[in-house]
PDB file of C-alpha atoms in Angstrom:
ATOM      1  CA  GLY A   1      98.081 160.872  98.227  1.00 47.00           C
ATOM      2  CA  GLU A   2      94.617 161.920  97.253  1.00 53.00           C
ATOM      3  CA  PHE A   3      91.392 159.880  96.846  1.00 52.00           C
ATOM      4  CA  GLN A   4      92.908 156.618  98.014  1.00 56.00           C
ATOM      5  CA  TYR A   5      95.892 156.768  95.581  1.00 60.00           C
ATOM      6  CA  PRO A   6      99.394 157.253  96.930  1.00 61.00           C
ATOM      7  CA  ARG A   7     101.686 159.940  95.643  1.00 60.00           C
ATOM      8  CA  ALA A   8     103.885 158.363  92.894  1.00 62.00           C
ATOM      9  CA  SER A   9     106.000 161.393  92.005  1.00 66.00           C
ATOM     10  CA  GLY A  10     109.241 159.995  93.448  1.00 65.00           C
ATOM     11  CA  PRO A  11     110.369 158.945  96.883  1.00 69.00           C
ATOM     12  CA  LEU A  12     108.849 160.779  99.838  1.00 84.00           C
ATOM     13  CA  PHE A  13     111.718 159.768 102.115  1.00 91.00           C
ATOM     14  CA  PRO A  14     114.585 157.255 101.941  1.00 94.00           C
ATOM     15  CA  GLY A  15     113.089 153.751 101.973  1.00 93.00           C
ATOM     16  CA  SER A  16     109.540 154.772 100.959  1.00 91.00           C
ATOM     17  CA  GLU A  17     109.819 152.287  98.093  1.00 91.00           C
ATOM     18  CA  LEU A  18     109.791 149.550 100.746  1.00 91.00           C
ATOM     19  CA  CYS A  19     106.378 150.610 101.966  1.00 91.00           C
ATOM     20  CA  LEU A  20     103.012 149.270 100.772  1.00 90.00           C
ATOM     21  CA  HIS A  21     100.024 151.595 100.356  1.00 88.00           C
ATOM     22  CA  ASN A  22      96.623 150.559 101.729  1.00 88.00           C
ATOM     23  CA  SER A  23      95.246 150.561  98.158  1.00 88.00           C
ATOM     24  CA  GLU A  24      97.772 147.788  97.195  1.00 91.00           C
ATOM     25  CA  VAL A  25      96.612 145.318  99.825  1.00 93.00           C
ATOM     26  CA  ARG A  26      94.331 142.653  98.328  1.00 93.00           C
ATOM     27  CA  SER A  27      93.651 140.661 101.514  1.00 93.00           C
ATOM     28  CA  TRP A  28      94.414 141.841 105.057  1.00 91.00           C
ATOM     29  CA  LYS A  29      94.055 138.257 106.328  1.00 89.00           C
ATOM     30  CA  GLU A  30      96.708 137.010 103.931  1.00 91.00           C
ATOM     31  CA  LEU A  31      99.184 139.831 104.541  1.00 91.00           C
ATOM     32  CA  PRO A  32     102.346 138.266 106.082  1.00 90.00           C
ATOM     33  CA  GLY A  33     103.425 139.431 109.522  1.00 89.00           C
ATOM     34  CA  ASP A  34     101.840 140.200 112.871  1.00 91.00           C
ATOM     35  CA  ASP A  35     103.075 143.684 113.719  1.00 94.00           C
ATOM     36  CA  PHE A  36     102.929 146.683 111.376  1.00 96.00           C
ATOM     37  CA  VAL A  37     103.716 150.361 111.257  1.00 96.00           C
ATOM     38  CA  VAL A  38     101.137 152.487 109.399  1.00 97.00           C
ATOM     39  CA  ILE A  39     102.597 155.752 108.099  1.00 95.00           C
ATOM     40  CA  GLY A  40      99.911 158.445 107.968  1.00 93.00           C
ATOM     41  CA  GLY A  41      96.800 158.868 110.128  1.00 93.00           C
ATOM     42  CA  TYR A  42      94.264 160.204 107.655  1.00 93.00           C
ATOM     43  CA  GLU A  43      91.708 158.116 105.730  1.00 93.00           C
ATOM     44  CA  SER A  44      93.991 155.542 104.138  1.00 92.00           C
ATOM     45  CA  GLY A  45      96.100 155.110 107.217  1.00 95.00           C
ATOM     46  CA  MET A  46      93.194 154.720 109.586  1.00 96.00           C
ATOM     47  CA  ASP A  47      91.559 152.313 107.153  1.00 95.00           C
ATOM     48  CA  ALA A  48      94.744 150.218 107.290  1.00 96.00           C
ATOM     49  CA  ALA A  49      94.736 150.328 111.085  1.00 97.00           C
ATOM     50  CA  SER A  50      91.108 149.316 111.290  1.00 96.00           C
ATOM     51  CA  ASN A  51      91.641 146.397 108.903  1.00 96.00           C
ATOM     52  CA  LEU A  52      94.801 145.255 110.722  1.00 97.00           C
ATOM     53  CA  ALA A  53      92.937 145.304 114.059  1.00 96.00           C
ATOM     54  CA  ALA A  54      90.006 143.412 112.526  1.00 95.00           C
ATOM     55  CA  SER A  55      92.537 140.807 111.337  1.00 95.00           C
ATOM     56  CA  GLY A  56      93.981 140.420 114.840  1.00 95.00           C
ATOM     57  CA  ARG A  57      97.265 142.185 113.882  1.00 95.00           C
ATOM     58  CA  ARG A  58      99.166 144.692 115.986  1.00 96.00           C
ATOM     59  CA  CYS A  59      99.938 148.093 114.512  1.00 96.00           C
ATOM     60  CA  SER A  60     101.273 151.486 115.339  1.00 96.00           C
ATOM     61  CA  VAL A  61      99.976 154.501 113.406  1.00 96.00           C
ATOM     62  CA  VAL A  62     102.705 157.213 112.921  1.00 96.00           C
ATOM     63  CA  SER A  63     101.215 160.520 111.749  1.00 94.00           C
ATOM     64  CA  SER A  64     102.334 164.080 111.437  1.00 91.00           C
ATOM     65  CA  THR A  65      98.839 165.124 112.544  1.00 90.00           C
ATOM     66  CA  ALA A  66      96.613 163.361 115.119  1.00 90.00           C
ATOM     67  CA  TYR A  67      93.574 163.257 112.846  1.00 89.00           C
ATOM     68  CA  TRP A  68      91.812 161.015 115.375  1.00 88.00           C
ATOM     69  CA  ARG A  69      91.769 164.139 117.676  1.00 86.00           C
ATOM     70  CA  VAL A  70      90.683 166.670 115.054  1.00 85.00           C
ATOM     71  CA  ALA A  71      87.119 167.997 115.414  1.00 80.00           C
ATOM     72  CA  THR A  72      86.353 171.278 113.669  1.00 80.00           C
ATOM     73  CA  GLU A  73      83.341 173.017 112.132  1.00 80.00           C
ATOM     74  CA  ASP A  74      84.773 172.000 108.735  1.00 81.00           C
ATOM     75  CA  PRO A  75      84.252 168.223 108.424  1.00 80.00           C
ATOM     76  CA  SER A  76      86.618 168.030 105.419  1.00 81.00           C
ATOM     77  CA  THR A  77      89.562 168.516 107.863  1.00 83.00           C
ATOM     78  CA  GLU A  78      88.764 165.422 109.952  1.00 87.00           C
ATOM     79  CA  LEU A  79      88.143 161.721 109.534  1.00 91.00           C
ATOM     80  CA  ALA A  80      84.898 160.729 107.775  1.00 91.00           C
ATOM     81  CA  PRO A  81      82.194 159.505 110.166  1.00 89.00           C
ATOM     82  CA  TYR A  82      82.414 155.996 108.721  1.00 93.00           C
ATOM     83  CA  THR A  83      86.195 155.905 109.214  1.00 93.00           C
ATOM     84  CA  ALA A  84      85.858 157.351 112.716  1.00 91.00           C
ATOM     85  CA  GLU A  85      83.410 154.669 113.695  1.00 93.00           C
ATOM     86  CA  ARG A  86      85.703 151.894 112.328  1.00 95.00           C
ATOM     87  CA  VAL A  87      88.636 153.385 114.312  1.00 94.00           C
ATOM     88  CA  ARG A  88      86.545 153.418 117.488  1.00 93.00           C
ATOM     89  CA  ALA A  89      85.788 149.708 116.957  1.00 95.00           C
ATOM     90  CA  ALA A  90      89.507 149.037 116.268  1.00 96.00           C
ATOM     91  CA  CYS A  91      90.501 150.872 119.470  1.00 95.00           C
ATOM     92  CA  ALA A  92      88.047 148.709 121.465  1.00 94.00           C
ATOM     93  CA  SER A  93      89.343 145.444 119.849  1.00 96.00           C
ATOM     94  CA  PRO A  94      91.667 142.924 121.468  1.00 96.00           C
ATOM     95  CA  THR A  95      94.504 144.338 119.220  1.00 95.00           C
ATOM     96  CA  PRO A  96      93.928 148.127 119.295  1.00 96.00           C
ATOM     97  CA  PRO A  97      96.238 150.306 117.163  1.00 96.00           C
ATOM     98  CA  ARG A  98      98.818 152.454 118.914  1.00 96.00           C
ATOM     99  CA  LEU A  99      98.151 156.025 117.721  1.00 95.00           C
ATOM    100  CA  LEU A 100     101.257 158.184 117.683  1.00 95.00           C
ATOM    101  CA  ALA A 101     101.448 161.884 116.658  1.00 93.00           C
ATOM    102  CA  PRO A 102     102.907 164.294 115.841  1.00 93.00           C
ATOM    103  CA  LEU A 103     105.634 162.183 114.242  1.00 93.00           C
ATOM    104  CA  ARG A 104     107.247 162.711 110.828  1.00 92.00           C
ATOM    105  CA  VAL A 105     108.812 159.678 109.232  1.00 94.00           C
ATOM    106  CA  PHE A 106     112.228 160.420 107.684  1.00 95.00           C
ATOM    107  CA  ALA A 107     113.445 156.894 106.750  1.00 96.00           C
ATOM    108  CA  VAL A 108     112.491 153.235 106.443  1.00 95.00           C
ATOM    109  CA  GLU A 109     115.255 150.636 106.464  1.00 94.00           C
ATOM    110  CA  ARG A 110     115.404 146.834 106.193  1.00 92.00           C
ATOM    111  CA  ALA A 111     116.148 145.358 109.587  1.00 89.00           C
ATOM    112  CA  GLY A 112     117.748 142.274 108.167  1.00 77.00           C
ATOM    113  CA  ARG A 113     118.219 140.358 104.909  1.00 73.00           C
ATOM    114  CA  GLY A 114     115.181 140.185 102.696  1.00 64.00           C
ATOM    115  CA  ASP A 115     111.613 140.789 103.871  1.00 61.00           C
ATOM    116  CA  ALA A 116     112.020 138.197 106.716  1.00 67.00           C
ATOM    117  CA  GLY A 117     114.049 140.567 108.838  1.00 75.00           C
ATOM    118  CA  GLY A 118     111.371 143.217 108.927  1.00 88.00           C
ATOM    119  CA  TYR A 119     111.850 146.926 108.773  1.00 92.00           C
ATOM    120  CA  VAL A 120     112.853 149.853 110.991  1.00 94.00           C
ATOM    121  CA  VAL A 121     110.764 153.006 110.597  1.00 95.00           C
ATOM    122  CA  ARG A 122     112.573 156.161 111.764  1.00 96.00           C
ATOM    123  CA  ALA A 123     110.533 159.190 112.793  1.00 95.00           C
ATOM    124  CA  ARG A 124     111.014 162.507 114.622  1.00 94.00           C
ATOM    125  CA  TRP A 125     108.594 164.103 117.063  1.00 93.00           C
ATOM    126  CA  GLY A 126     107.228 167.428 115.834  1.00 90.00           C
ATOM    127  CA  PRO A 127     105.332 170.308 117.383  1.00 85.00           C
ATOM    128  CA  PRO A 128     101.768 169.405 118.396  1.00 75.00           C
ATOM    129  CA  ALA A 129      99.056 170.793 116.102  1.00 70.00           C
ATOM    130  CA  GLU A 130      96.312 172.782 117.784  1.00 69.00           C
ATOM    131  CA  HIS A 131      92.757 172.610 116.432  1.00 63.00           C
ATOM    132  CA  ALA A 132      90.073 175.006 117.558  1.00 63.00           C
ATOM    133  CA  GLY A 133      87.443 172.312 117.700  1.00 61.00           C
ATOM    134  CA  GLY A 134      83.824 172.708 116.858  1.00 60.00           C
ATOM    135  CA  GLU A 135      80.795 173.533 118.904  1.00 60.00           C
ATOM    136  CA  TYR A 136      78.859 170.515 117.621  1.00 54.00           C
ATOM    137  CA  ARG A 137      81.651 168.058 117.058  1.00 58.00           C
ATOM    138  CA  ALA A 138      83.789 165.900 119.400  1.00 60.00           C
ATOM    139  CA  PRO A 139      87.182 164.326 118.577  1.00 61.00           C
ATOM    140  CA  LEU A 140      87.378 160.565 118.058  1.00 62.00           C
ATOM    141  CA  GLN A 141      89.974 160.312 120.770  1.00 61.00           C
ATOM    142  CA  PRO A 142      90.582 163.346 122.974  1.00 52.00           C
ATOM    143  CA  ALA A 143      94.110 164.066 124.252  1.00 53.00           C
ATOM    144  CA  SER A 144      94.718 162.466 127.576  1.00 50.00           C
ATOM    145  CA  ALA A 145      96.063 164.510 130.456  1.00 41.00           C
ATOM    146  CA  ALA A 146      98.299 161.523 131.313  1.00 43.00           C
ATOM    147  CA  GLU A 147     100.074 161.637 127.918  1.00 53.00           C
ATOM    148  CA  GLU A 148     103.517 163.105 128.185  1.00 60.00           C
ATOM    149  CA  ALA A 149     104.707 164.893 125.030  1.00 62.00           C
ATOM    150  CA  PRO A 150     108.180 163.816 123.906  1.00 75.00           C
ATOM    151  CA  ALA A 151     110.752 166.481 123.166  1.00 75.00           C
ATOM    152  CA  GLU A 152     110.285 168.044 119.721  1.00 72.00           C
ATOM    153  CA  GLY A 153     112.948 166.698 117.354  1.00 73.00           C
ATOM    154  CA  SER A 154     113.633 163.578 119.375  1.00 74.00           C
ATOM    155  CA  GLU A 155     113.653 160.420 117.266  1.00 75.00           C
ATOM    156  CA  VAL A 156     111.707 157.146 117.481  1.00 72.00           C
ATOM    157  CA  SER A 157     112.692 153.856 115.777  1.00 68.00           C
TER     158      SER A 157
END
């Protein structure tokens, strides 16, 4: 979506109607559940991850682009400084978000009957995006040499 509003022009992928957008959450403390998958790693997704961590909830962020690693001379292509600072705090919290990219979600399914059974989010690893970086900017979370890239096209559930 754009400017904190999700795209409403039809389903993005099978099961997207089961998902809740960040803008629809009235209280992070009253949100049922302890473990969440956040789809998308730009402003709304990272806002959700930050709020979940602040509420003591576990979450994994699944994003087609690792925006937390983007640092370019054009600040409109990366997380806002306020968002980046909140994500740094979330990553240093007792319940840091798991940041996973490049993954593209292709389906969300109910894991059991009703909402009590939870959900299964299905995603496929994609090619890593390269960003030239900026002379005066540093990424929020640089890529670790210890990270092993999964095979492109392999699936995660």
